[in-house]
mmCIF file of C-alpha atoms in Angstrom:
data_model
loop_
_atom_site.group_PDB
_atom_site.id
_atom_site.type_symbol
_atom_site.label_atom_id
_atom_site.label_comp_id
_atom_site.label_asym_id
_atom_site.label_seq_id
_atom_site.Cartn_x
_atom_site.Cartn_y
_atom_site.Cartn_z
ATOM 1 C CA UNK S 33 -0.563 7.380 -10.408
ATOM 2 C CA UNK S 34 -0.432 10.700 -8.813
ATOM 3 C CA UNK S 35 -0.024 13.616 -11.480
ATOM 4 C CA UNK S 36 0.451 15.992 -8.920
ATOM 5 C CA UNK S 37 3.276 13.925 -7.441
ATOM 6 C CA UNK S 38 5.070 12.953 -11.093
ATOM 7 C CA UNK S 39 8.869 13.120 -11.056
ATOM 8 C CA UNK S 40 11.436 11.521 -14.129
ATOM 9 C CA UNK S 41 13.449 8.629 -12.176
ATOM 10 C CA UNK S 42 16.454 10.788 -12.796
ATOM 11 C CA UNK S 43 15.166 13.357 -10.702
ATOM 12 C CA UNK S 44 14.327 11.238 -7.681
ATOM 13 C CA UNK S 45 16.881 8.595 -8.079
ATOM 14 C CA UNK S 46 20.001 11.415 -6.918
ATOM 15 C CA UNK S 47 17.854 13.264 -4.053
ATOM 16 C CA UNK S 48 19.049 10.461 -0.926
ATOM 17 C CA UNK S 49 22.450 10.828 -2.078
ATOM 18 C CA UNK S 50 22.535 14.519 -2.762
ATOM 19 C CA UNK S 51 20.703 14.721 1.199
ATOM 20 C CA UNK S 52 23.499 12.566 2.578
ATOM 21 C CA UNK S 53 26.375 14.402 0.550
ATOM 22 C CA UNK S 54 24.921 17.431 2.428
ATOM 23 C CA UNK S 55 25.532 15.602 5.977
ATOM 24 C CA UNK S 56 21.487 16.001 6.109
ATOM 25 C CA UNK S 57 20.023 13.321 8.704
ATOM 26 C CA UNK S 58 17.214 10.717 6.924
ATOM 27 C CA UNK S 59 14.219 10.234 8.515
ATOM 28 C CA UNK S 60 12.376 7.427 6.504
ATOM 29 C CA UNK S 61 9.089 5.708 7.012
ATOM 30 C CA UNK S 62 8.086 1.629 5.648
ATOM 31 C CA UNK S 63 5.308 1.739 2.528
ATOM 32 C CA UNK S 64 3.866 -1.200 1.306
ATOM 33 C CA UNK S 65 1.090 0.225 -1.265
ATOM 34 C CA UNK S 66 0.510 3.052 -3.375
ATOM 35 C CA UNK S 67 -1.825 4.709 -0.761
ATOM 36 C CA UNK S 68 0.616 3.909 2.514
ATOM 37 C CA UNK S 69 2.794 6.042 0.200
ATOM 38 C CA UNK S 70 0.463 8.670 -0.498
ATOM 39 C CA UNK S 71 -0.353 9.164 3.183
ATOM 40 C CA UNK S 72 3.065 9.389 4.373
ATOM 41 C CA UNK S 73 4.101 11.546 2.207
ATOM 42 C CA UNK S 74 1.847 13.785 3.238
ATOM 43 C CA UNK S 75 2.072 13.551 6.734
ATOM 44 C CA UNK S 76 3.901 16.186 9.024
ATOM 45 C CA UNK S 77 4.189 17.937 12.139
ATOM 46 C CA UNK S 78 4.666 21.657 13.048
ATOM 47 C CA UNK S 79 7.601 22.339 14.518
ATOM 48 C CA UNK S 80 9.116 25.536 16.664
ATOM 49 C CA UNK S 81 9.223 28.325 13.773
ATOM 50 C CA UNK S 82 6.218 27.405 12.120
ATOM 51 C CA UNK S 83 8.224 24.948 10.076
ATOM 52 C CA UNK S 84 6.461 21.402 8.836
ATOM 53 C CA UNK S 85 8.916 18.254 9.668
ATOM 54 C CA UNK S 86 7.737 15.794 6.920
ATOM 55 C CA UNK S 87 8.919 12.148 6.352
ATOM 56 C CA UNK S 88 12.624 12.776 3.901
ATOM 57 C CA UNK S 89 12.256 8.880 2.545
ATOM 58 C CA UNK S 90 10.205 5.805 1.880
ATOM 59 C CA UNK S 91 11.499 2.396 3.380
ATOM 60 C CA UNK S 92 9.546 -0.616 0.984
ATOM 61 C CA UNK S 93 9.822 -3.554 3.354
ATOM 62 C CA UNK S 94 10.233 -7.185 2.242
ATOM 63 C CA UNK S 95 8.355 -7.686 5.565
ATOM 64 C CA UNK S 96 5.390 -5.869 4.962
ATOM 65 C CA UNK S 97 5.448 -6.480 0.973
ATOM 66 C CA UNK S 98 5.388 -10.149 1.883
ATOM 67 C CA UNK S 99 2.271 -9.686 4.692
ATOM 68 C CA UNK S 100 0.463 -7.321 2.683
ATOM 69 C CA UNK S 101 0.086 -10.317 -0.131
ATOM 70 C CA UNK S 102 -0.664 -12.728 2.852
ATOM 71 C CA UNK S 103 2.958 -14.161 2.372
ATOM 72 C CA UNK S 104 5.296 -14.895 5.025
ATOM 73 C CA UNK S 105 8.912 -13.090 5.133
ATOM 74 C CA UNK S 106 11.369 -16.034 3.250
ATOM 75 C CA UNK S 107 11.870 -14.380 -0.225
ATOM 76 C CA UNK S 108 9.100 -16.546 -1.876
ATOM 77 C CA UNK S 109 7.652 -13.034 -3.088
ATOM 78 C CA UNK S 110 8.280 -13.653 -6.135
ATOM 79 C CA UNK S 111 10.784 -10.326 -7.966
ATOM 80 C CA UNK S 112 8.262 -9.487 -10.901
ATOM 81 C CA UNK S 113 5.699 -9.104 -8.092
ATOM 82 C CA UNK S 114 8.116 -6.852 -6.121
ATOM 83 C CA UNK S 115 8.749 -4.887 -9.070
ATOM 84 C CA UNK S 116 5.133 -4.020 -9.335
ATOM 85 C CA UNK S 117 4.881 -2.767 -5.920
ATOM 86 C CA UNK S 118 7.908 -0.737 -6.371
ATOM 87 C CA UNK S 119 6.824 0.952 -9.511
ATOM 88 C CA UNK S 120 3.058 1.910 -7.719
ATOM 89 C CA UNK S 121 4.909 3.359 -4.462
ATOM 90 C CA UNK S 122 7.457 5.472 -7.562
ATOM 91 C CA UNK S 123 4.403 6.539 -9.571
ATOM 92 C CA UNK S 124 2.667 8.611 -6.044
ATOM 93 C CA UNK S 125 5.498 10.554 -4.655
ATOM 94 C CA UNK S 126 8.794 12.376 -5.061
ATOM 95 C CA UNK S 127 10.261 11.477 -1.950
ATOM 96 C CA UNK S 128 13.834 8.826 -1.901
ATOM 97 C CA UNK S 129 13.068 5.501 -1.959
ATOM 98 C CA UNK S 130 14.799 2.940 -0.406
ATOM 99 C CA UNK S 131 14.407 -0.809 -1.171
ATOM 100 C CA UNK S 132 14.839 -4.059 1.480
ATOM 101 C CA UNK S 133 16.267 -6.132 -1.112
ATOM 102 C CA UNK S 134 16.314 -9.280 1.291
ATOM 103 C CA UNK S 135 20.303 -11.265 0.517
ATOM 104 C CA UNK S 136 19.766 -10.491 -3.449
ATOM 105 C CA UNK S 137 19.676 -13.495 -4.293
ATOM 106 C CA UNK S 138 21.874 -15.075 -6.626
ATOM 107 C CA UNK S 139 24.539 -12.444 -7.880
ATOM 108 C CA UNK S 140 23.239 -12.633 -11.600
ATOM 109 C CA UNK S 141 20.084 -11.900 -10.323
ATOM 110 C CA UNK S 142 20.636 -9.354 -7.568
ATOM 111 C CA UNK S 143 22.696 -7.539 -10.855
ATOM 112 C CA UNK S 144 19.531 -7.280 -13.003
ATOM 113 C CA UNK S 145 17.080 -6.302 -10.356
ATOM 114 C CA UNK S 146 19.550 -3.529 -9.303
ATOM 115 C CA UNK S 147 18.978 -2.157 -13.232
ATOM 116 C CA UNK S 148 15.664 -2.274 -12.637
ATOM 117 C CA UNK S 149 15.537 -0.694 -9.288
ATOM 118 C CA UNK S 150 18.047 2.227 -10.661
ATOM 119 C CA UNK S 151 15.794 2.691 -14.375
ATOM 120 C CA UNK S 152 12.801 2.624 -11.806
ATOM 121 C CA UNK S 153 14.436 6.163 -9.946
ATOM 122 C CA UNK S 154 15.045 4.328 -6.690
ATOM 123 C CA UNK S 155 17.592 5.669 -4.972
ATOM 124 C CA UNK S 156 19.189 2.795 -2.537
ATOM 125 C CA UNK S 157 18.812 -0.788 -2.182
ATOM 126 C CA UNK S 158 20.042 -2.895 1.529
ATOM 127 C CA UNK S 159 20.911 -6.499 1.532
ATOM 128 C CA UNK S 160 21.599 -8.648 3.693
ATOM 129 C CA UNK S 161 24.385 -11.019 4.842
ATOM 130 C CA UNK S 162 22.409 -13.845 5.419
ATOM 131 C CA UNK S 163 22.316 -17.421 3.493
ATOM 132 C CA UNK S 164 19.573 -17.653 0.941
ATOM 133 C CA UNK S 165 16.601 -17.992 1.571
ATOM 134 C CA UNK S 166 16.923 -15.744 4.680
ATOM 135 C CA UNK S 167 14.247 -15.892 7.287
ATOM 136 C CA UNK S 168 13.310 -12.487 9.241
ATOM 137 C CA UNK S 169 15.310 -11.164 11.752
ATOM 138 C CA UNK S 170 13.077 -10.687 14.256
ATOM 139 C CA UNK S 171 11.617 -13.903 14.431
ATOM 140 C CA UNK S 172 12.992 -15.804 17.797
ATOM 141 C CA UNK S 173 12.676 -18.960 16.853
ATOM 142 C CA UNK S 174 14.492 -19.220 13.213
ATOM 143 C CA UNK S 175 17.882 -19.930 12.370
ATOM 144 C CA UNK S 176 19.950 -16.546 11.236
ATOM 145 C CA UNK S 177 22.811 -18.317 8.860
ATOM 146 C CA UNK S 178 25.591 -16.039 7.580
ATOM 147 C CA UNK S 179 26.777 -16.088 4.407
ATOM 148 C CA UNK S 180 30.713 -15.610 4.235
ATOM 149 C CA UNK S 181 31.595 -12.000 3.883
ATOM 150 C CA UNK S 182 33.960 -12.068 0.435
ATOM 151 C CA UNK S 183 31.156 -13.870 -1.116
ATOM 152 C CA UNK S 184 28.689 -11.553 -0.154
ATOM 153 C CA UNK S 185 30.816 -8.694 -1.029
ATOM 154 C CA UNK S 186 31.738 -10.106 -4.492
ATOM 155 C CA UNK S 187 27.841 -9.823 -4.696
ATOM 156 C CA UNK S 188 27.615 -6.202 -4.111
ATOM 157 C CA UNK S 189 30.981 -5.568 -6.520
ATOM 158 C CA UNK S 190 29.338 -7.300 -9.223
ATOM 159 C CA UNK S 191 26.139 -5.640 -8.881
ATOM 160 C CA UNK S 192 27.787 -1.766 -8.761
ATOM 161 C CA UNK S 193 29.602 -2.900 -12.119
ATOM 162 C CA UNK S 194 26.540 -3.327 -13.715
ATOM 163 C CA UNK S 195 25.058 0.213 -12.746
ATOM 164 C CA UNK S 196 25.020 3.233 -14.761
ATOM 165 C CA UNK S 197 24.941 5.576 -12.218
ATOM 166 C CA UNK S 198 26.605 6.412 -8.872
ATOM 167 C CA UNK S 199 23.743 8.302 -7.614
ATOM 168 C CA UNK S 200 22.115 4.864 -6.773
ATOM 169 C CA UNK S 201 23.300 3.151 -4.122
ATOM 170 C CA UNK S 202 24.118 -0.577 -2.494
ATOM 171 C CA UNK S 203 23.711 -0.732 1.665
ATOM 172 C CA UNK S 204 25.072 -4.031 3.006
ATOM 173 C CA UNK S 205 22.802 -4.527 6.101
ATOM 174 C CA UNK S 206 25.048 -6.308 8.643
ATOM 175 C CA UNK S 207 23.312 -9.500 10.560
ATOM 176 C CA UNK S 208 25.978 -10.516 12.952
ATOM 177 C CA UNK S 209 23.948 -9.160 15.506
ATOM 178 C CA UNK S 210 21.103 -10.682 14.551
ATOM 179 C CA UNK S 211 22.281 -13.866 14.563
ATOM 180 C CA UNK S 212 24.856 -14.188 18.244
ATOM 181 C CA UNK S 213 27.885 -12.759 16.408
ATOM 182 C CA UNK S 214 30.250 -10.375 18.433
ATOM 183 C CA UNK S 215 30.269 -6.429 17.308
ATOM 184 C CA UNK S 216 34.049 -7.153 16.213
ATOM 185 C CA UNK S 217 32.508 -9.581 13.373
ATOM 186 C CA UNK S 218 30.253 -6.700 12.546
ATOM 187 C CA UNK S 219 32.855 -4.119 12.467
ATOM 188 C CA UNK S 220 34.925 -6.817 10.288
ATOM 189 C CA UNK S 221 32.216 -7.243 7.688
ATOM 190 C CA UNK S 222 31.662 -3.553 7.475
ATOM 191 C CA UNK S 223 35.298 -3.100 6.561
ATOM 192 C CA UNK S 224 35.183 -6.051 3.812
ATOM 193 C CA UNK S 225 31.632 -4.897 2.712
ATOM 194 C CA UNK S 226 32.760 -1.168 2.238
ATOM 195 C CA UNK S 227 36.095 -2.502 0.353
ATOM 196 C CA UNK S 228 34.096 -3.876 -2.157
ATOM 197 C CA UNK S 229 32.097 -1.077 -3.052
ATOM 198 C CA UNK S 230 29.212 -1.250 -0.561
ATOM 199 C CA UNK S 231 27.983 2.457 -0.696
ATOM 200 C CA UNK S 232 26.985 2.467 3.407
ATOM 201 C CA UNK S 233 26.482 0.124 6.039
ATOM 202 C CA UNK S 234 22.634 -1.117 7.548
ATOM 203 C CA UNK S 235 23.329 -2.521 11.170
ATOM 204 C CA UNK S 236 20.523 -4.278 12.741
ATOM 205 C CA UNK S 237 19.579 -5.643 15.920
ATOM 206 C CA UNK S 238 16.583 -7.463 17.241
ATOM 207 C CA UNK S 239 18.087 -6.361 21.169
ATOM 208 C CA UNK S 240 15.329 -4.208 23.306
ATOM 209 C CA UNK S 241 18.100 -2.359 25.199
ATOM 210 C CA UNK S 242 20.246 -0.795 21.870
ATOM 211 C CA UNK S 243 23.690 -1.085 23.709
ATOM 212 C CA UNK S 244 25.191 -3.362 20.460
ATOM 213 C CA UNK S 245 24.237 -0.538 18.446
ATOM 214 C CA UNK S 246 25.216 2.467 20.483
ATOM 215 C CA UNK S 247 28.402 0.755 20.707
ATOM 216 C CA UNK S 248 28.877 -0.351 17.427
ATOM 217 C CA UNK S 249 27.920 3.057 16.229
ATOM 218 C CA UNK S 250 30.555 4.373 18.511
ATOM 219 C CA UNK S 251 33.417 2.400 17.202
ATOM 220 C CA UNK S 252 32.640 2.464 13.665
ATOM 221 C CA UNK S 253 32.528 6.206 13.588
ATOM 222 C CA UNK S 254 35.653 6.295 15.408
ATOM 223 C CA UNK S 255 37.690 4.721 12.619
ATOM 224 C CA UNK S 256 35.275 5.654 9.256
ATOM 225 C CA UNK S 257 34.362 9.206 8.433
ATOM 226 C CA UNK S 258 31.584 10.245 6.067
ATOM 227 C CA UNK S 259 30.138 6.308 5.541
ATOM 228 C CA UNK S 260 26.328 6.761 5.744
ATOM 229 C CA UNK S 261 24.595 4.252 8.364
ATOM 230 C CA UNK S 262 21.245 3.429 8.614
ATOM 231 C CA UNK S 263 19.794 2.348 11.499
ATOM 232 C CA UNK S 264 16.259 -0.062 12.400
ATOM 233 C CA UNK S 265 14.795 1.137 15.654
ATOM 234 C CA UNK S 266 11.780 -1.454 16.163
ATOM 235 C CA UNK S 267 12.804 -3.379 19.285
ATOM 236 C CA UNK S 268 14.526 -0.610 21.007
ATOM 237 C CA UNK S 269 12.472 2.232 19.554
ATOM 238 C CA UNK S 270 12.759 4.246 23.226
ATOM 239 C CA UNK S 271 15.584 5.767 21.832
ATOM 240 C CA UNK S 272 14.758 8.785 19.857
ATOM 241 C CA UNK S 273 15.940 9.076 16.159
ATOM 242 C CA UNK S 274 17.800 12.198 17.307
ATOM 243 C CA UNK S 275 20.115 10.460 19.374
ATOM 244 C CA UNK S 276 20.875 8.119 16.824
ATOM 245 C CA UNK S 277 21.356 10.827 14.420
ATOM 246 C CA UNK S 278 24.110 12.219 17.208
ATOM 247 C CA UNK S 279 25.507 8.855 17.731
ATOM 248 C CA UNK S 280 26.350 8.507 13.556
ATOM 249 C CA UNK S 281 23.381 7.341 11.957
ATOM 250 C CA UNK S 282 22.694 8.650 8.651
ATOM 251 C CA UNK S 283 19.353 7.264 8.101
ATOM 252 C CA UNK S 284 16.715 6.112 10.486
ATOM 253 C CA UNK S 285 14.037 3.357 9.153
ATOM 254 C CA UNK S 286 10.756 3.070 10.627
ATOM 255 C CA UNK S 287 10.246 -0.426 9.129
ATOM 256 C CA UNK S 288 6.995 -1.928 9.114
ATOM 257 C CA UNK S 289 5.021 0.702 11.850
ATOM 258 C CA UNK S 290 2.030 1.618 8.938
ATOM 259 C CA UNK S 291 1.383 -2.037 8.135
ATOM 260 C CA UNK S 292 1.124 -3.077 11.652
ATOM 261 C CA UNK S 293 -1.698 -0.311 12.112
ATOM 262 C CA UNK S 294 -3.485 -1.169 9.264
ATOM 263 C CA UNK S 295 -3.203 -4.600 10.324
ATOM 264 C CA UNK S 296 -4.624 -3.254 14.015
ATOM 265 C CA UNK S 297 -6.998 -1.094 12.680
ATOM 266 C CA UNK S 298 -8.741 -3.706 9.924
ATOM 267 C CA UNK S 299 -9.405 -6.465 12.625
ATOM 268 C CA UNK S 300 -10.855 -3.652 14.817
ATOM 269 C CA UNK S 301 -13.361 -2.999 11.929
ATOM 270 C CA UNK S 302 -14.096 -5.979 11.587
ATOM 271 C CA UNK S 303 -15.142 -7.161 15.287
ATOM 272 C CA UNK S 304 -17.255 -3.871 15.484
ATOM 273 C CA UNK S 305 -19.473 -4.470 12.518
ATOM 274 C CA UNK S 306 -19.495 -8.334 13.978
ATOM 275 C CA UNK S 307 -20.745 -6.755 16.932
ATOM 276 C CA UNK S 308 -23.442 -4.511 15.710
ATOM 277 C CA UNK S 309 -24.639 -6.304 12.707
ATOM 278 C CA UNK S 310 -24.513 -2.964 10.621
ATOM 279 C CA UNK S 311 -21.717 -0.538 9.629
ATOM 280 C CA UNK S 312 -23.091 2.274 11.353
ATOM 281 C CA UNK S 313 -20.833 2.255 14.016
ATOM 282 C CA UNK S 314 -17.684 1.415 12.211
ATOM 283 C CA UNK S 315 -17.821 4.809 10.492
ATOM 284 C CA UNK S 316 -16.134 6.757 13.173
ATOM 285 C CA UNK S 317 -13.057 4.767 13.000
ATOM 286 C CA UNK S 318 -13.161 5.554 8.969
ATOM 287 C CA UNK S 319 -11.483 8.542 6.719
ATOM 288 C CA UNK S 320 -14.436 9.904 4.735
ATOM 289 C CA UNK S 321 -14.695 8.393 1.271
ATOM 290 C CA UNK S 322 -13.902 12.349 0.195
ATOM 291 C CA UNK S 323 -10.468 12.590 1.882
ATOM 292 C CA UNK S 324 -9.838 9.342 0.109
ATOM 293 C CA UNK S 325 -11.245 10.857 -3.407
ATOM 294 C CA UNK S 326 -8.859 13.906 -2.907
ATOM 295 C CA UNK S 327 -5.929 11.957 -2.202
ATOM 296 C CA UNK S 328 -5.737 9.381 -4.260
ATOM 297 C CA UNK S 329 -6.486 12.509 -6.932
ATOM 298 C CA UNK S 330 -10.337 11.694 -8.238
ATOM 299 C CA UNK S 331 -11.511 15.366 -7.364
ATOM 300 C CA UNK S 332 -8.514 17.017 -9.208
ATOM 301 C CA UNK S 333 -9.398 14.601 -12.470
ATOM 302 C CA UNK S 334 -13.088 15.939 -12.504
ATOM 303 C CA UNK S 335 -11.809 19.604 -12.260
ATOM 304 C CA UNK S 336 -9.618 19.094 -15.322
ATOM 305 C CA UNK S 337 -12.343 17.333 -16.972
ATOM 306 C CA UNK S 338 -14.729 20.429 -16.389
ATOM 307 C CA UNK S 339 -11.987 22.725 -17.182
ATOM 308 C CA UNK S 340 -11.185 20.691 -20.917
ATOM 309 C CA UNK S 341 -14.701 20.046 -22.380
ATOM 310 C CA UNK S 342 -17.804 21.959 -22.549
ATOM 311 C CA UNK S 343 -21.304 19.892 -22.984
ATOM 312 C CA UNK S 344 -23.551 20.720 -25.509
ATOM 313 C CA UNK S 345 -26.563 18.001 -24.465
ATOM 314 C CA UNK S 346 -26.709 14.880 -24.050
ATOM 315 C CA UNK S 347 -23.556 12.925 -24.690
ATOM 316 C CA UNK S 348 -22.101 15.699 -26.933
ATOM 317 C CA UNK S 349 -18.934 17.992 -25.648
ATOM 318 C CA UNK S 350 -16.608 20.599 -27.494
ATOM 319 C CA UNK S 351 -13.154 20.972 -26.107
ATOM 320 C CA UNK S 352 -13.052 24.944 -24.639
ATOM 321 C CA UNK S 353 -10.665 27.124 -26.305
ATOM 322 C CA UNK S 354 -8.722 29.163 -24.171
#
């Protein structure tokens, strides 16, 4: 837990919203551990004006939650375990977070982990229209099966009933696409989904060209005002996240990018101290065990420590008075 980055769930839970009420465009980055969190949080850029452009959400992936406890992407990680993760990316930052909450399940079941995710301070959850258990949409060779659209949507209804608060909100993410269906069943199950009391819409594509989402972005905007998108750029990530801003999305989701290095960077490791039978030339591709001790918040412990008690020999302290 990061002291330094402590909010109350209330606090965080309202801040996507509140940025989206404000027509302000998401930027949002995939986490799949307390320290992926940590980092990214952290991370910026200068931009013109001396300004820092920072990360404005947290994405936690049921890709890379799955792959990060060697499990494959079918919604066998089990939803105690999820919880866990959840509650260690909450406990290190302030930022949104937004959960992939795969097809939710059952509806009795999506309900209650909804509760949890809303007492937790996230502040959105995205499911999927897909049959359960849903396989991942970018795999080529797996069968995308569509679950019908009022049942799905009786899903969602169900699960805003059982919230206590509208800051928290339900995404449907829209697999049409994904699975050889036409934009017009997309646009139709957007309609039905929003009816219901879907909060926004997720449309995803696995195409490496982005035309089915320029144009679906295009026509949905041209009949819906003020419905927040989000939008999944890994296959046809040439197009910049501004231009997807300007085209109507709302939120843009770097999905599983920090796993994926960590993935790349681990079996580099690996093969070089293979190679060289020693460490030695591994530590070059390393962060310094101090940057890791000041992020992760050791150093800041061991100044309050010195700053609390006062030793008087060996194994004896006094607290200091101020």
């Amino acid at each position: 837990m990061s002291l330094v980055n402590h909010i109350l769930p209330e606090e965080r839970r309202v801040k996507l919203k509140q940025k989206i009420n404000r027509g302000e465009k998401v930027k949002c980055i995939e986490v799949h551990s307390g320290l992926s969190a940590l980092i990214c949080s952290q991370s910026q850029r200068v931009i013109p004006g001396n300004r820092p452009e920072r990360f404005d959400a947290l994405w936690i992936s049921s890709l890379t939650g799955s792959a990060s406890k060697g499990l494959p992407d079918m919604e066998i990680y089990l939803l105690e375990r999820r919880l866990e993760l959840i509650e260690e990316v909450c406990q290190v930052t302030k930022l949104p977070i937004i959960v992939d909450g795969d097809t939710g399940g059952d509806p009795t079941g999506f309900e209650y982990f909804c509760t949890k995710l809303e007492a937790l301070g996230v502040s959105a959850v995205v499911i999927e229209d897909k049959k359960h258990p849903k396989r991942n949409s970018l795999s080529e060779d797996s069968a995308h099966v569509l679950e019908d659209p009022i049942l799905f949507a009786g899903k969602i209804q169900r699960a805003k009933k059982a919230l206590q608060s509208d800051a928290f909100m339900i995404f449907a993410r829209i697999e049409s696409l994904i699975a050889g269906e036409s934009i017009e069943d997309a646009l139709s199950r957007a309609n039905i989904y929003l009816k219901y009391g879907a909060d926004g819409i997720m449309i995803h594509s696995k195409s490496n060209h982005g035309k089915d989402i320029t144009e679906f972005l295009s026509r949905f905007q041209a009949s819906k005002n003020n419905i927040p998108i989000i939008c999944v750029p890994t296959t046809y990530n040439f197009i910049y996240d501004k231009e997807l801003f300007r085209l109507g999305a709302s939120i843009v989701i770097h999905a599983n990018h920090t796993l994926r290095a960590a993935h790349k960077a681990i079996e580099k490791i690996c093969e070089v101290i293979l190679e060289n039978d020693r460490s030695y030339e591994a530590d070059e591709l390393c962060t310094p065990v101090k940057e890791i001790f000041s992020m992760v918040g050791y150093d800041a412990a061991l100044v309050r420590e010195r700053s609390l008690y006062k030793p008087l020999g060996k194994n004896k302290y006094s607290i200091k008075t101020a």
